[in-house]
């Protein structure tokens, strides 16, 4: 969950030389920043350095990072959707597969490498809104007024994402994480109608790739229950629900991942210790538990506090 990034001085050093876009397109530099938190903290898995929005490259949608992503020409109408470069789109993402290979070489078996993508709706929302959003009004307007067009767009994105994840696994990714960061944009019933079928297909079509699939759905307990209906190996839990309650929702037979509020790391070490230990204790009621933050790490985090957290979890 954003292991690398602007809170690390060694990442900022790399970023002082190249833009974020250049970094994502440079396999050797991706490997370097992917390994930074592994070398520094002794984490148990690495997550590929990239972004969920690089797939826009494949279909010909320019995106700028400042650092918040911005899509200058949003995609909202039938002609805008149908005019994108959908055919064999994942072939254009070879630089990501090269980055996976570079990471695997650099890791040399030390820890597994997690590849990833955005979930279909989260990915589409950045294209439809033109960037991040609070209300997701264009996305929801499209789903409610032109459900067939919205469905076609998500269907095509899902096909692209399946090919993209298959490419990451072929290049050596040991596990896959799917990020549904904005699921809570939709009311639960609407999510089930307009969004869940595509997410289900993504998970189902990635199962034969033979690597564990982690499905992170940020939002609410109702969405967590829908996520648990799918066939992912691990359900990622955000910090807005207690881990014990989350396990009640997904059931004791699921593997869970999560879920410390990343801003806890801005508090004192005793607080971090107490919160982390409580999450580890709650996680023991699940079939298995992968400790993680409950969302992306803040740029204001002191790396020493991350080290403290890793030590607490390893000692628990
Ligand atoms: O270790 C890692 O950092 C893993 C790589 C990673 C990034 N983004 C790098 C990144 C991963 C897994 C992501 C996923 C991602 N990107 C998600 C899903 C997870 C989540 O956070 O909900 C989403 C929604 C995005 C889209 C995105 N990319 C946003 C909203 C931003 C702006 C973030 C900010 O801090 O303002 C980005 C840019 C981005 N992606 C950065 C990084 C390290 C910051 C860019 C910089 O270096 O300036």
Short mmCIF file of C-alpha atoms and ligand atoms in Angstrom, two decimals, residues 1-7 11 15 18-20 23-24 33-34 37 46-53 65-69 116-119 122 126 132 177-182 216 218 295-299, ligand 1:
data_model
loop_
_atom_site.label_atom_id
_atom_site.label_comp_id
_atom_site.label_asym_id
_atom_site.label_seq_id
_atom_site.Cartn_x
_atom_site.Cartn_y
_atom_site.Cartn_z
CA UNK A 1 0.00 0.00 0.00
CA UNK A 2 2.19 2.85 -1.30
CA UNK A 3 5.32 1.46 0.28
CA UNK A 4 7.55 3.76 -1.74
CA UNK A 5 6.84 7.42 -2.21
CA UNK A 6 7.44 10.93 -1.13
CA UNK A 7 7.89 10.18 2.59
CA UNK A 11 12.59 8.29 -3.29
CA UNK A 15 12.24 12.07 -8.17
CA UNK A 18 13.01 12.45 -13.20
CA UNK A 19 9.27 13.13 -13.39
CA UNK A 20 6.77 10.61 -12.05
CA UNK A 23 9.98 7.04 -13.33
CA UNK A 24 7.02 4.78 -14.19
CA UNK A 33 12.36 2.58 -5.83
CA UNK A 34 10.44 -0.70 -5.42
CA UNK A 37 11.39 0.23 1.40
CA UNK A 46 7.41 -5.76 -2.30
CA UNK A 47 4.77 -3.96 -4.37
CA UNK A 48 5.76 -2.96 -7.87
CA UNK A 49 6.35 0.74 -8.27
CA UNK A 50 3.90 1.98 -10.90
CA UNK A 51 0.43 3.52 -10.86
CA UNK A 52 -3.06 2.25 -11.56
CA UNK A 53 -3.42 4.95 -14.24
CA UNK A 65 0.62 13.71 -12.50
CA UNK A 66 1.08 16.92 -10.54
CA UNK A 67 1.20 14.76 -8.36
CA UNK A 68 -2.59 14.40 -8.42
CA UNK A 69 -3.59 12.78 -11.71
CA UNK A 116 -1.40 -4.65 -9.30
CA UNK A 117 -4.07 -2.74 -11.17
CA UNK A 118 -7.04 -0.55 -10.36
CA UNK A 119 -10.48 -2.16 -10.32
CA UNK A 122 -11.93 3.03 -9.97
CA UNK A 126 -10.38 8.90 -13.45
CA UNK A 132 -9.78 12.52 -8.82
CA UNK A 177 -3.58 -6.77 -5.86
CA UNK A 178 -6.68 -5.10 -7.27
CA UNK A 179 -7.42 -1.62 -5.88
CA UNK A 180 -11.08 -0.57 -5.70
CA UNK A 181 -10.27 2.75 -4.03
CA UNK A 182 -13.54 4.50 -4.85
CA UNK A 216 -8.73 -4.21 -1.69
CA UNK A 218 -12.19 0.88 0.20
CA UNK A 295 -4.70 2.91 2.80
CA UNK A 296 -1.77 4.79 1.25
CA UNK A 297 1.00 6.17 3.42
CA UNK A 298 1.11 9.95 3.97
CA UNK A 299 4.02 11.97 2.59
O1 LIG B 1 4.98 1.52 -3.31
C1 LIG B 1 4.23 2.18 -4.03
O2 LIG B 1 4.18 3.40 -4.02
C2 LIG B 1 3.39 1.37 -4.99
C3 LIG B 1 3.05 2.05 -6.23
C4 LIG B 1 1.70 2.74 -6.29
C5 LIG B 1 1.50 4.13 -6.60
N1 LIG B 1 0.18 4.33 -6.79
C6 LIG B 1 2.58 5.13 -6.75
C7 LIG B 1 2.26 6.58 -6.75
C8 LIG B 1 0.44 2.16 -6.20
C9 LIG B 1 0.07 0.73 -5.80
C10 LIG B 1 -0.51 3.17 -6.55
C11 LIG B 1 -1.95 2.91 -6.66
C12 LIG B 1 -2.89 4.01 -6.92
N2 LIG B 1 -2.71 5.14 -7.69
C13 LIG B 1 -4.23 4.00 -6.47
C14 LIG B 1 -4.88 2.88 -5.68
C15 LIG B 1 -4.51 2.90 -4.25
C16 LIG B 1 -5.07 4.08 -3.48
O3 LIG B 1 -4.24 4.89 -3.05
O4 LIG B 1 -6.27 4.15 -3.29
C17 LIG B 1 -4.82 5.20 -6.93
C18 LIG B 1 -6.25 5.64 -6.66
C19 LIG B 1 -3.85 5.91 -7.70
C20 LIG B 1 -4.02 7.19 -8.46
C21 LIG B 1 -3.04 8.20 -8.01
N3 LIG B 1 -1.70 8.21 -8.37
C22 LIG B 1 -3.24 9.31 -7.15
C23 LIG B 1 -4.57 9.67 -6.51
C24 LIG B 1 -2.00 9.99 -7.03
C25 LIG B 1 -1.70 11.27 -6.28
C26 LIG B 1 -1.26 10.86 -4.89
C27 LIG B 1 -0.82 12.01 -4.03
O5 LIG B 1 -0.07 11.71 -3.10
O6 LIG B 1 -1.21 13.17 -4.22
C28 LIG B 1 -1.04 9.26 -7.77
C29 LIG B 1 0.41 9.55 -7.90
C30 LIG B 1 1.32 8.56 -7.23
N4 LIG B 1 1.24 7.22 -7.43
C31 LIG B 1 2.45 8.86 -6.38
C32 LIG B 1 3.04 7.61 -6.09
C33 LIG B 1 4.28 7.36 -5.27
C34 LIG B 1 2.95 10.24 -5.98
C35 LIG B 1 3.68 10.80 -7.18
C36 LIG B 1 4.98 11.56 -6.91
O7 LIG B 1 6.03 10.93 -6.71
O8 LIG B 1 4.95 12.79 -6.94
#
